mmCIF file of C-alpha atoms in Angstrom:
data_model
loop_
_atom_site.group_PDB
_atom_site.id
_atom_site.type_symbol
_atom_site.label_atom_id
_atom_site.label_comp_id
_atom_site.label_asym_id
_atom_site.label_seq_id
_atom_site.Cartn_x
_atom_site.Cartn_y
_atom_site.Cartn_z
ATOM 1 C CA MET Q 16 -45.225 24.520 8.250
ATOM 2 C CA LEU Q 17 -42.811 22.043 9.154
ATOM 3 C CA THR Q 18 -44.945 19.471 11.146
ATOM 4 C CA LYS Q 19 -43.512 17.171 13.699
ATOM 5 C CA LYS Q 20 -43.391 14.186 11.452
ATOM 6 C CA VAL Q 21 -41.453 16.259 8.571
ATOM 7 C CA LYS Q 22 -39.117 17.188 11.512
ATOM 8 C CA THR Q 23 -38.343 13.689 12.624
ATOM 9 C CA ARG Q 24 -37.578 12.778 9.181
ATOM 10 C CA ILE Q 25 -35.375 15.610 8.556
ATOM 11 C CA ASN Q 26 -33.244 14.671 11.704
ATOM 12 C CA PHE Q 27 -33.436 10.898 10.418
ATOM 13 C CA LEU Q 28 -31.995 12.186 7.292
ATOM 14 C CA VAL Q 29 -29.388 14.324 8.718
ATOM 15 C CA ILE Q 30 -28.073 11.494 10.831
ATOM 16 C CA PHE Q 31 -28.314 8.969 7.979
ATOM 17 C CA VAL Q 32 -25.976 11.507 5.881
ATOM 18 C CA LEU Q 33 -23.470 11.971 8.672
ATOM 19 C CA LEU Q 34 -23.213 8.244 8.882
ATOM 20 C CA ILE Q 35 -22.672 7.540 5.417
ATOM 21 C CA VAL Q 36 -20.177 10.244 4.751
ATOM 22 C CA ALA Q 37 -18.294 8.689 7.928
ATOM 23 C CA ILE Q 38 -18.674 5.128 6.396
ATOM 24 C CA ILE Q 39 -17.226 6.291 3.125
ATOM 25 C CA PHE Q 40 -14.345 8.180 4.410
ATOM 26 C CA LEU Q 41 -13.139 5.749 6.435
ATOM 27 C CA VAL Q 42 -13.600 3.293 3.592
ATOM 28 C CA LEU Q 43 -11.757 5.439 1.241
ATOM 29 C CA LYS Q 44 -8.776 6.119 4.229
ATOM 30 C CA SER Q 45 -8.255 2.496 4.534
ATOM 31 C CA LEU Q 46 -8.299 1.748 0.701
ATOM 32 C CA GLU Q 47 -5.907 4.733 -0.040
ATOM 33 C CA ASP Q 48 -2.911 2.535 -1.414
ATOM 34 C CA ASN Q 49 -5.683 0.910 -4.011
ATOM 35 C CA VAL Q 50 -7.393 4.105 -4.581
ATOM 36 C CA ILE Q 51 -4.120 5.835 -5.841
ATOM 37 C CA TYR Q 52 -3.430 4.632 -9.292
ATOM 38 C CA PHE Q 53 0.016 5.355 -9.147
ATOM 39 C CA PHE Q 54 3.024 6.570 -6.979
ATOM 40 C CA SER Q 55 5.136 9.689 -7.669
ATOM 41 C CA PRO Q 56 8.994 9.124 -7.251
ATOM 42 C CA THR Q 57 8.842 11.037 -4.136
ATOM 43 C CA GLU Q 58 6.198 8.777 -2.647
ATOM 44 C CA ILE Q 59 8.326 5.671 -3.343
ATOM 45 C CA TYR Q 60 11.371 7.627 -1.872
ATOM 46 C CA ASN Q 61 9.626 8.621 1.335
ATOM 47 C CA LYS Q 62 7.837 5.138 1.926
ATOM 48 C CA ALA Q 63 9.519 2.871 4.488
ATOM 49 C CA ASN Q 64 8.494 -0.510 3.834
ATOM 50 C CA ILE Q 65 8.336 -1.559 0.257
ATOM 51 C CA SER Q 66 7.635 -4.718 -1.322
ATOM 52 C CA LEU Q 67 9.805 -5.668 -4.284
ATOM 53 C CA GLU Q 68 7.480 -8.668 -4.925
ATOM 54 C CA LYS Q 69 4.238 -6.834 -5.526
ATOM 55 C CA LYS Q 70 2.937 -5.293 -8.514
ATOM 56 C CA ILE Q 71 3.002 -1.572 -8.422
ATOM 57 C CA ARG Q 72 2.432 1.453 -10.809
ATOM 58 C CA ILE Q 73 4.839 4.557 -10.708
ATOM 59 C CA GLY Q 74 4.051 7.708 -12.810
ATOM 60 C CA GLY Q 75 5.504 11.123 -13.467
ATOM 61 C CA LEU Q 76 7.049 12.936 -16.377
ATOM 62 C CA VAL Q 77 9.404 11.374 -18.800
ATOM 63 C CA LYS Q 78 12.769 13.236 -18.184
ATOM 64 C CA THR Q 79 14.087 15.106 -21.390
ATOM 65 C CA ASN Q 80 17.083 13.381 -23.067
ATOM 66 C CA SER Q 81 16.927 10.163 -21.015
ATOM 67 C CA ILE Q 82 15.026 7.938 -23.494
ATOM 68 C CA LYS Q 83 17.708 5.053 -24.720
ATOM 69 C CA LYS Q 84 16.763 2.396 -27.204
ATOM 70 C CA ASN Q 85 18.623 -0.561 -27.170
ATOM 71 C CA ASN Q 86 17.051 -3.267 -29.411
ATOM 72 C CA THR Q 87 13.592 -3.411 -28.273
ATOM 73 C CA ILE Q 88 14.688 -2.517 -24.611
ATOM 74 C CA VAL Q 89 13.841 0.996 -23.673
ATOM 75 C CA THR Q 90 15.153 2.893 -20.638
ATOM 76 C CA PHE Q 91 14.052 6.091 -19.695
ATOM 77 C CA ILE Q 92 13.681 8.271 -16.511
ATOM 78 C CA ILE Q 93 10.469 9.097 -14.508
ATOM 79 C CA THR Q 94 10.744 12.374 -12.651
ATOM 80 C CA ASP Q 95 8.475 14.491 -10.337
ATOM 81 C CA LEU Q 96 11.066 17.247 -10.670
ATOM 82 C CA LYS Q 97 12.268 15.859 -6.967
ATOM 83 C CA ASN Q 98 13.009 12.500 -7.477
ATOM 84 C CA GLU Q 99 13.853 10.089 -10.197
ATOM 85 C CA ILE Q 100 13.643 6.424 -10.951
ATOM 86 C CA VAL Q 101 14.888 4.846 -13.694
ATOM 87 C CA VAL Q 102 12.692 2.462 -15.754
ATOM 88 C CA SER Q 103 13.510 -0.327 -18.120
ATOM 89 C CA TYR Q 104 10.845 -1.885 -20.227
ATOM 90 C CA ASN Q 105 10.650 -4.438 -23.019
ATOM 91 C CA GLY Q 106 7.758 -4.009 -25.518
ATOM 92 C CA MET Q 107 5.584 -1.564 -27.567
ATOM 93 C CA LEU Q 108 5.197 1.844 -26.228
ATOM 94 C CA PRO Q 109 2.016 4.087 -26.521
ATOM 95 C CA ASN Q 110 1.899 6.353 -29.483
ATOM 96 C CA LEU Q 111 1.689 9.494 -27.056
ATOM 97 C CA PHE Q 112 5.009 8.415 -25.163
ATOM 98 C CA ALA Q 113 6.998 11.416 -25.266
ATOM 99 C CA GLU Q 114 9.805 13.560 -23.481
ATOM 100 C CA GLN Q 115 8.317 15.802 -20.782
ATOM 101 C CA LYS Q 116 4.815 14.151 -21.076
ATOM 102 C CA GLY Q 117 3.279 12.241 -18.342
ATOM 103 C CA VAL Q 118 3.531 8.560 -18.089
ATOM 104 C CA VAL Q 119 2.406 5.697 -15.829
ATOM 105 C CA ALA Q 120 4.642 2.461 -15.810
ATOM 106 C CA GLU Q 121 3.127 -0.892 -14.152
ATOM 107 C CA GLY Q 122 5.657 -3.552 -13.023
ATOM 108 C CA LYS Q 123 8.053 -3.836 -9.857
ATOM 109 C CA LEU Q 124 10.671 -2.240 -8.306
ATOM 110 C CA LYS Q 125 14.352 -3.803 -8.284
ATOM 111 C CA ASP Q 126 15.231 -0.762 -5.677
ATOM 112 C CA LYS Q 127 14.069 2.425 -4.696
ATOM 113 C CA LYS Q 128 15.652 3.870 -7.939
ATOM 114 C CA TYR Q 129 15.275 1.244 -10.577
ATOM 115 C CA PHE Q 130 12.202 -0.103 -11.913
ATOM 116 C CA ILE Q 131 11.382 -2.880 -14.484
ATOM 117 C CA ALA Q 132 8.014 -2.449 -16.376
ATOM 118 C CA ASP Q 133 6.006 -4.580 -18.052
ATOM 119 C CA LYS Q 134 3.207 -2.018 -19.067
ATOM 120 C CA ILE Q 135 3.594 1.521 -20.016
ATOM 121 C CA LEU Q 136 0.495 3.971 -20.420
ATOM 122 C CA ALA Q 137 0.821 7.495 -21.730
ATOM 123 C CA LYS Q 138 -0.821 10.090 -19.501
ATOM 124 C CA HIS Q 139 -2.419 13.013 -20.829
ATOM 125 C CA ASP Q 140 -2.847 16.409 -19.183
ATOM 126 C CA GLU Q 141 -5.541 18.646 -19.178
ATOM 127 C CA ASN Q 142 -4.284 21.218 -22.160
ATOM 128 C CA TYR Q 143 -6.151 21.241 -25.370
ATOM 129 C CA MET Q 144 -4.569 22.915 -28.267
ATOM 130 C CA PRO Q 145 -4.493 23.140 -31.840
ATOM 131 C CA SER Q 146 -0.833 22.554 -33.020
ATOM 132 C CA GLU Q 147 -0.370 25.813 -34.815
ATOM 133 C CA VAL Q 148 -0.730 27.209 -31.164
ATOM 134 C CA THR Q 149 2.071 25.119 -29.873
ATOM 135 C CA LYS Q 150 4.162 25.903 -32.491
ATOM 136 C CA ALA Q 151 3.565 29.768 -32.047
ATOM 137 C CA LEU Q 152 3.933 29.289 -28.323
ATOM 138 C CA GLU Q 153 7.554 27.617 -28.960
ATOM 139 C CA ASN Q 154 8.613 30.230 -31.674
ATOM 140 C CA SER Q 155 7.604 33.040 -28.973
ATOM 141 C CA LYS Q 156 9.766 31.672 -26.552
ATOM 142 C CA ASN Q 157 12.987 31.364 -28.652
ATOM 143 C CA MET T 30 -40.820 29.173 -12.327
ATOM 144 C CA LEU T 31 -40.973 25.357 -12.259
ATOM 145 C CA LYS T 32 -44.787 25.325 -11.793
ATOM 146 C CA PHE T 33 -44.998 23.553 -15.047
ATOM 147 C CA LEU T 34 -43.676 20.446 -13.750
ATOM 148 C CA PHE T 35 -46.703 20.004 -11.472
ATOM 149 C CA PRO T 36 -48.500 16.761 -12.480
ATOM 150 C CA ASN T 37 -51.708 18.749 -13.743
ATOM 151 C CA LYS T 38 -49.918 21.428 -15.605
ATOM 152 C CA ILE T 39 -47.351 19.014 -17.535
ATOM 153 C CA LEU T 40 -50.515 17.318 -19.008
ATOM 154 C CA SER T 41 -51.773 20.735 -20.620
ATOM 155 C CA LEU T 42 -47.763 21.332 -21.787
ATOM 156 C CA SER T 43 -48.606 21.377 -25.562
ATOM 157 C CA ASN T 44 -46.623 19.116 -28.169
ATOM 158 C CA LYS T 45 -45.916 22.391 -29.571
ATOM 159 C CA ILE T 46 -43.092 23.177 -27.021
ATOM 160 C CA ILE T 47 -41.763 19.628 -27.545
ATOM 161 C CA ASN T 48 -41.655 20.080 -31.370
ATOM 162 C CA ASN T 49 -39.749 23.583 -31.072
ATOM 163 C CA LEU T 50 -37.390 22.037 -28.500
ATOM 164 C CA ILE T 51 -36.843 18.923 -30.853
ATOM 165 C CA ILE T 52 -36.001 21.597 -33.851
ATOM 166 C CA LEU T 53 -33.721 23.431 -31.345
ATOM 167 C CA PHE T 54 -32.016 20.246 -30.821
ATOM 168 C CA ILE T 55 -31.414 19.335 -34.308
ATOM 169 C CA LEU T 56 -30.093 22.736 -35.462
ATOM 170 C CA LEU T 57 -27.575 22.696 -32.486
ATOM 171 C CA LEU T 58 -26.582 19.268 -33.120
ATOM 172 C CA ILE T 59 -25.978 19.868 -36.813
ATOM 173 C CA VAL T 60 -23.926 23.128 -35.856
ATOM 174 C CA GLY T 61 -22.110 21.245 -33.058
ATOM 175 C CA LEU T 62 -21.569 18.232 -35.228
ATOM 176 C CA ALA T 63 -20.000 20.262 -38.071
ATOM 177 C CA TYR T 64 -18.091 22.342 -35.580
ATOM 178 C CA SER T 65 -16.379 19.534 -33.905
ATOM 179 C CA LEU T 66 -16.252 16.902 -36.519
ATOM 180 C CA ILE T 67 -14.810 19.234 -39.502
ATOM 181 C CA LEU T 68 -14.037 23.251 -38.376
ATOM 182 C CA SER T 69 -12.352 22.425 -35.534
ATOM 183 C CA PRO T 70 -8.572 21.932 -35.300
ATOM 184 C CA PRO T 71 -6.966 18.310 -34.410
ATOM 185 C CA ASP T 72 -5.194 18.531 -30.847
ATOM 186 C CA TYR T 73 -1.330 19.201 -30.743
ATOM 187 C CA ILE T 74 -0.598 15.557 -29.290
ATOM 188 C CA GLN T 75 -3.909 13.499 -29.518
ATOM 189 C CA GLY T 76 -4.560 14.401 -33.109
ATOM 190 C CA ASP T 77 -8.259 13.633 -34.052
ATOM 191 C CA SER T 78 -9.071 11.588 -31.342
ATOM 192 C CA VAL T 79 -9.722 14.806 -29.375
ATOM 193 C CA ARG T 80 -12.983 14.968 -31.160
ATOM 194 C CA ILE T 81 -14.411 12.386 -28.954
ATOM 195 C CA MET T 82 -13.996 14.820 -26.194
ATOM 196 C CA TYR T 83 -17.142 16.655 -27.616
ATOM 197 C CA ILE T 84 -19.390 14.061 -26.796
ATOM 198 C CA HIS T 85 -17.359 12.494 -23.822
ATOM 199 C CA VAL T 86 -17.332 15.680 -21.806
ATOM 200 C CA PRO T 87 -21.214 16.612 -22.151
ATOM 201 C CA SER T 88 -22.344 12.979 -21.504
ATOM 202 C CA SER T 89 -20.271 12.758 -18.455
ATOM 203 C CA PHE T 90 -21.760 16.095 -17.079
ATOM 204 C CA LEU T 91 -25.406 14.880 -17.726
ATOM 205 C CA ALA T 92 -24.767 11.750 -16.173
ATOM 206 C CA LEU T 93 -23.669 13.354 -13.189
ATOM 207 C CA GLY T 94 -26.280 16.189 -13.290
ATOM 208 C CA CYS T 95 -29.264 13.789 -13.609
ATOM 209 C CA PHE T 96 -28.322 11.600 -10.918
ATOM 210 C CA GLY T 97 -27.829 14.875 -8.553
ATOM 211 C CA LEU T 98 -31.473 15.817 -9.503
ATOM 212 C CA ILE T 99 -32.815 12.210 -8.743
ATOM 213 C CA GLY T 100 -31.215 12.499 -5.528
ATOM 214 C CA ILE T 101 -32.523 15.809 -4.725
ATOM 215 C CA ALA T 102 -35.982 14.827 -5.799
ATOM 216 C CA SER T 103 -35.623 11.632 -3.673
ATOM 217 C CA ILE T 104 -34.684 13.670 -0.560
ATOM 218 C CA PHE T 105 -37.762 15.958 -1.124
ATOM 219 C CA ASN T 106 -39.618 12.676 -1.860
ATOM 220 C CA LEU T 107 -39.030 11.081 1.505
ATOM 221 C CA VAL T 108 -38.952 14.118 3.860
ATOM 222 C CA PHE T 109 -41.912 16.251 2.496
ATOM 223 C CA LYS T 110 -43.757 13.139 0.953
ATOM 224 C CA ILE T 111 -44.245 15.243 -2.123
ATOM 225 C CA LYS T 112 -45.292 12.681 -4.671
ATOM 226 C CA PHE T 113 -44.440 13.741 -8.058
ATOM 227 C CA MET T 114 -40.697 14.104 -6.954
ATOM 228 C CA SER T 115 -40.479 10.488 -7.468
ATOM 229 C CA LEU T 116 -42.274 10.522 -10.932
ATOM 230 C CA LEU T 117 -39.561 13.402 -11.761
ATOM 231 C CA ALA T 118 -37.088 11.370 -10.579
ATOM 232 C CA LYS T 119 -38.054 8.246 -12.250
ATOM 233 C CA SER T 120 -38.300 9.860 -15.556
ATOM 234 C CA LEU T 121 -34.778 11.359 -15.547
ATOM 235 C CA ALA T 122 -33.169 7.842 -14.425
ATOM 236 C CA THR T 123 -33.039 6.165 -17.857
ATOM 237 C CA ILE T 124 -31.459 9.227 -19.697
ATOM 238 C CA GLY T 125 -28.975 9.791 -17.053
ATOM 239 C CA CYS T 126 -28.006 5.900 -17.294
ATOM 240 C CA THR T 127 -27.588 6.101 -20.858
ATOM 241 C CA PHE T 128 -25.507 9.062 -20.583
ATOM 242 C CA SER T 129 -23.261 7.402 -18.108
ATOM 243 C CA LEU T 130 -23.091 4.490 -20.581
ATOM 244 C CA ILE T 131 -22.161 6.877 -23.324
ATOM 245 C CA SER T 132 -19.400 8.460 -21.234
ATOM 246 C CA ILE T 133 -18.007 5.314 -20.260
ATOM 247 C CA VAL T 134 -17.860 3.859 -23.953
ATOM 248 C CA THR T 135 -16.492 7.082 -25.710
ATOM 249 C CA GLY T 136 -13.913 7.349 -22.882
ATOM 250 C CA ALA T 137 -12.687 3.666 -23.540
ATOM 251 C CA PHE T 138 -12.355 4.420 -27.248
ATOM 252 C CA TRP T 139 -10.411 7.715 -26.370
ATOM 253 C CA GLY T 140 -8.179 5.612 -23.922
ATOM 254 C CA LYS T 141 -7.035 3.263 -26.321
ATOM 255 C CA PRO T 142 -5.166 5.713 -28.398
ATOM 256 C CA THR T 143 -4.113 7.840 -25.690
ATOM 257 C CA TRP T 144 -3.163 6.091 -22.766
ATOM 258 C CA GLY T 145 -2.688 2.831 -24.672
ATOM 259 C CA ILE T 146 -5.197 0.899 -23.062
ATOM 260 C CA TRP T 147 -9.238 0.733 -22.979
ATOM 261 C CA TRP T 148 -10.094 0.895 -19.324
ATOM 262 C CA VAL T 149 -7.889 0.981 -16.218
ATOM 263 C CA TRP T 150 -9.575 1.003 -12.397
ATOM 264 C CA ASP T 151 -8.522 4.401 -11.344
ATOM 265 C CA ALA T 152 -10.623 6.386 -9.064
ATOM 266 C CA ARG T 153 -12.426 8.430 -11.911
ATOM 267 C CA LEU T 154 -13.096 5.610 -14.115
ATOM 268 C CA THR T 155 -14.061 3.192 -11.020
ATOM 269 C CA SER T 156 -16.296 6.175 -9.318
ATOM 270 C CA MET T 157 -18.016 6.449 -12.913
ATOM 271 C CA PHE T 158 -18.812 2.774 -13.163
ATOM 272 C CA ILE T 159 -20.224 2.851 -9.510
ATOM 273 C CA LEU T 160 -22.579 5.796 -10.660
ATOM 274 C CA PHE T 161 -23.575 3.548 -13.561
ATOM 275 C CA LEU T 162 -24.661 0.588 -11.134
ATOM 276 C CA PHE T 163 -26.425 2.929 -9.019
ATOM 277 C CA TYR T 164 -28.497 4.138 -11.953
ATOM 278 C CA ILE T 165 -28.863 0.194 -12.930
ATOM 279 C CA ALA T 166 -30.254 -0.435 -9.231
ATOM 280 C CA TYR T 167 -32.434 2.668 -8.742
ATOM 281 C CA ILE T 168 -33.968 1.466 -12.476
ATOM 282 C CA PHE T 169 -34.424 -1.959 -11.377
ATOM 283 C CA THR T 170 -35.847 -1.009 -8.034
ATOM 284 C CA TRP T 171 -38.719 0.468 -9.736
ATOM 285 C CA LYS T 172 -39.047 -2.209 -12.251
ATOM 286 C CA ILE T 173 -38.933 -5.548 -9.768
ATOM 287 C CA ILE T 174 -40.895 -3.507 -6.896
ATOM 288 C CA THR T 175 -44.618 -3.577 -8.127
ATOM 289 C CA ASN T 176 -46.101 -1.819 -5.241
ATOM 290 C CA PHE T 177 -45.583 1.756 -5.789
ATOM 291 C CA GLU T 178 -45.017 2.820 -2.298
ATOM 292 C CA LYS T 179 -42.388 0.529 -1.567
ATOM 293 C CA ALA T 180 -40.765 0.720 -4.716
ATOM 294 C CA ASN T 181 -40.776 4.704 -4.087
ATOM 295 C CA LYS T 182 -39.052 4.277 -0.942
ATOM 296 C CA ALA T 183 -36.501 1.931 -1.721
ATOM 297 C CA SER T 184 -35.536 3.692 -4.736
ATOM 298 C CA SER T 185 -35.230 7.272 -3.215
ATOM 299 C CA ILE T 186 -32.940 5.573 -0.464
ATOM 300 C CA ILE T 187 -30.535 4.080 -3.303
ATOM 301 C CA ALA T 188 -30.433 7.456 -4.860
ATOM 302 C CA ILE T 189 -29.562 9.155 -1.678
ATOM 303 C CA ILE T 190 -26.879 7.114 -0.999
ATOM 304 C CA GLY T 191 -25.826 7.435 -4.508
ATOM 305 C CA LEU T 192 -25.821 11.203 -4.333
ATOM 306 C CA PHE T 193 -22.661 10.681 -2.071
ATOM 307 C CA ASN T 194 -20.754 9.065 -5.093
ATOM 308 C CA LEU T 195 -21.135 12.281 -7.194
ATOM 309 C CA PRO T 196 -18.572 14.574 -4.959
ATOM 310 C CA VAL T 197 -16.015 11.472 -5.119
ATOM 311 C CA ILE T 198 -16.385 11.254 -9.329
ATOM 312 C CA LYS T 199 -16.068 15.234 -9.465
ATOM 313 C CA TYR T 200 -12.735 15.383 -7.083
ATOM 314 C CA SER T 201 -11.454 11.959 -7.651
ATOM 315 C CA VAL T 202 -8.612 13.679 -9.944
ATOM 316 C CA ASP T 203 -7.770 16.157 -7.627
ATOM 317 C CA TRP T 204 -7.659 13.877 -4.182
ATOM 318 C CA TRP T 205 -5.730 10.956 -5.663
ATOM 319 C CA ASN T 206 -3.480 10.318 -8.497
ATOM 320 C CA THR T 207 -5.168 8.853 -11.392
ATOM 321 C CA LEU T 208 -4.751 8.102 -15.299
ATOM 322 C CA HIS T 209 -7.663 10.360 -15.772
ATOM 323 C CA GLN T 210 -6.522 13.966 -16.377
ATOM 324 C CA PRO T 211 -7.774 16.798 -14.089
ATOM 325 C CA SER T 212 -10.586 19.091 -15.489
ATOM 326 C CA SER T 213 -9.898 21.428 -18.204
ATOM 327 C CA ILE T 214 -12.808 23.779 -17.402
ATOM 328 C CA THR T 215 -13.297 25.004 -13.712
ATOM 329 C CA LEU T 216 -15.058 27.712 -12.113
ATOM 330 C CA THR T 217 -11.991 29.189 -10.677
ATOM 331 C CA SER T 218 -9.417 29.504 -13.426
ATOM 332 C CA ALA T 219 -9.503 30.103 -17.133
ATOM 333 C CA PRO T 220 -10.159 26.605 -19.193
ATOM 334 C CA THR T 221 -7.177 24.856 -20.434
ATOM 335 C CA ILE T 222 -8.841 24.416 -23.785
ATOM 336 C CA HIS T 223 -8.108 26.467 -26.642
ATOM 337 C CA TYR T 224 -11.131 28.599 -27.639
ATOM 338 C CA THR T 225 -11.327 26.799 -31.172
ATOM 339 C CA MET T 226 -11.916 23.566 -29.441
ATOM 340 C CA LEU T 227 -14.120 25.280 -26.485
ATOM 341 C CA ILE T 228 -16.771 26.475 -28.930
ATOM 342 C CA PRO T 229 -17.537 23.229 -30.395
ATOM 343 C CA LEU T 230 -17.712 21.509 -26.758
ATOM 344 C CA ILE T 231 -20.202 24.305 -25.837
ATOM 345 C CA ILE T 232 -22.444 23.607 -28.653
ATOM 346 C CA MET T 233 -22.339 20.124 -28.207
ATOM 347 C CA PHE T 234 -23.070 20.516 -24.526
ATOM 348 C CA LEU T 235 -26.195 22.593 -25.364
ATOM 349 C CA ALA T 236 -27.499 20.434 -28.074
ATOM 350 C CA LEU T 237 -27.197 17.115 -25.583
ATOM 351 C CA VAL T 238 -28.998 19.524 -22.704
ATOM 352 C CA VAL T 239 -31.836 20.137 -25.089
ATOM 353 C CA TYR T 240 -31.967 16.601 -26.197
ATOM 354 C CA ALA T 241 -32.070 15.266 -22.549
ATOM 355 C CA LEU T 242 -34.871 17.916 -21.699
ATOM 356 C CA VAL T 243 -36.769 16.716 -24.607
ATOM 357 C CA ILE T 244 -36.757 13.061 -23.842
ATOM 358 C CA PHE T 245 -37.344 14.202 -19.942
ATOM 359 C CA LEU T 246 -40.666 16.043 -20.842
ATOM 360 C CA MET T 247 -41.971 13.286 -22.965
ATOM 361 C CA ARG T 248 -40.990 10.537 -20.434
ATOM 362 C CA TYR T 249 -42.238 12.781 -17.246
ATOM 363 C CA LYS T 250 -45.885 13.447 -19.148
ATOM 364 C CA ILE T 251 -46.180 9.341 -19.619
ATOM 365 C CA GLU T 252 -45.191 9.090 -16.038
ATOM 366 C CA VAL T 253 -47.562 11.040 -14.810
ATOM 367 C CA ILE T 254 -50.393 9.549 -17.096
ATOM 368 C CA LYS T 255 -49.574 6.161 -15.963
ATOM 369 C CA PHE T 256 -49.861 7.059 -12.105
ATOM 370 C CA LYS T 257 -53.167 8.857 -12.798
ATOM 371 C CA LEU T 258 -54.664 5.642 -14.611
ATOM 372 C CA ASN T 259 -52.883 3.336 -11.744
ATOM 373 C CA LYS T 260 -54.783 5.411 -9.106
ATOM 374 C CA LYS T 261 -58.520 5.202 -10.665
ATOM 375 C CA LYS T 262 -58.155 1.299 -10.747
#
């Protein structure tokens, strides 16, 4: 059934596919720092040479009881449950910003433990529930 | 099973089947919209903006699904020179393109109240935008190149290259840190969507799949007729 012509085309296609996969892999690998939307506190901690001038994004969970408001300036702690970074921010917070919820902050590092943000985004997780269910879950925990 | 897709068979596909599918689509849409807009509960943090998901998720799925089919049809078209595969792919393109645009726009409307921003260039959103560009490139190749054989070859190559973008879109949320959340429905574990929200999602999903099927059958029929007329000239 497979004529010689079809076989050559299949071989050509296989080589073509392998080449494209290799190209895409190399491009994504070399652009990794740009493909990653934000760094976790641990990734910042492990990074050897980090620029304090460049704008970066960090993300993780907002630590419980860490949000402190002083006029318009908010400070809170972003944690990935291993390492923590203190974030200070002056501006409007998104509605879904809350303790124990995901957050992404854009701005500059002052040092490895202190971050000055000029934009805060709330990150939503993959859980979708009606509020009655969350209440029931909390009640069963207590 | 797919014999009805052969060019000669599709022309004898009666309008009755298409009309019945349209009725099925309208019924599913009414039930789906009633469920997703009125009967289903608001989310515990997102509130009512969770309802955008009922159109966003099926649209995204169809955008990826259509391009997957276009890519596979293009492989058969280039390797085995099965002519009607290109007509199949061509008829799917505008459907998928529209759904990818719907996915991007509804995503932006959801992102503003949830994330606090309309659009970010994270891996998921960027790869979805690239899919949209591939659709545009594919459709325009057919429009610009008037010679059927040349357009057929060029568009098939574009579709096969675009095929590699699909796993990147699917797994972008697992491979890299993204602002977009990971999938709630996976094959390997239980869905993280409560069943009161899963039911409207499934109904809306079926409604849009039937809709895509109707538009596809209509467009494919037209493409076959156009192709046969051109041949006679």
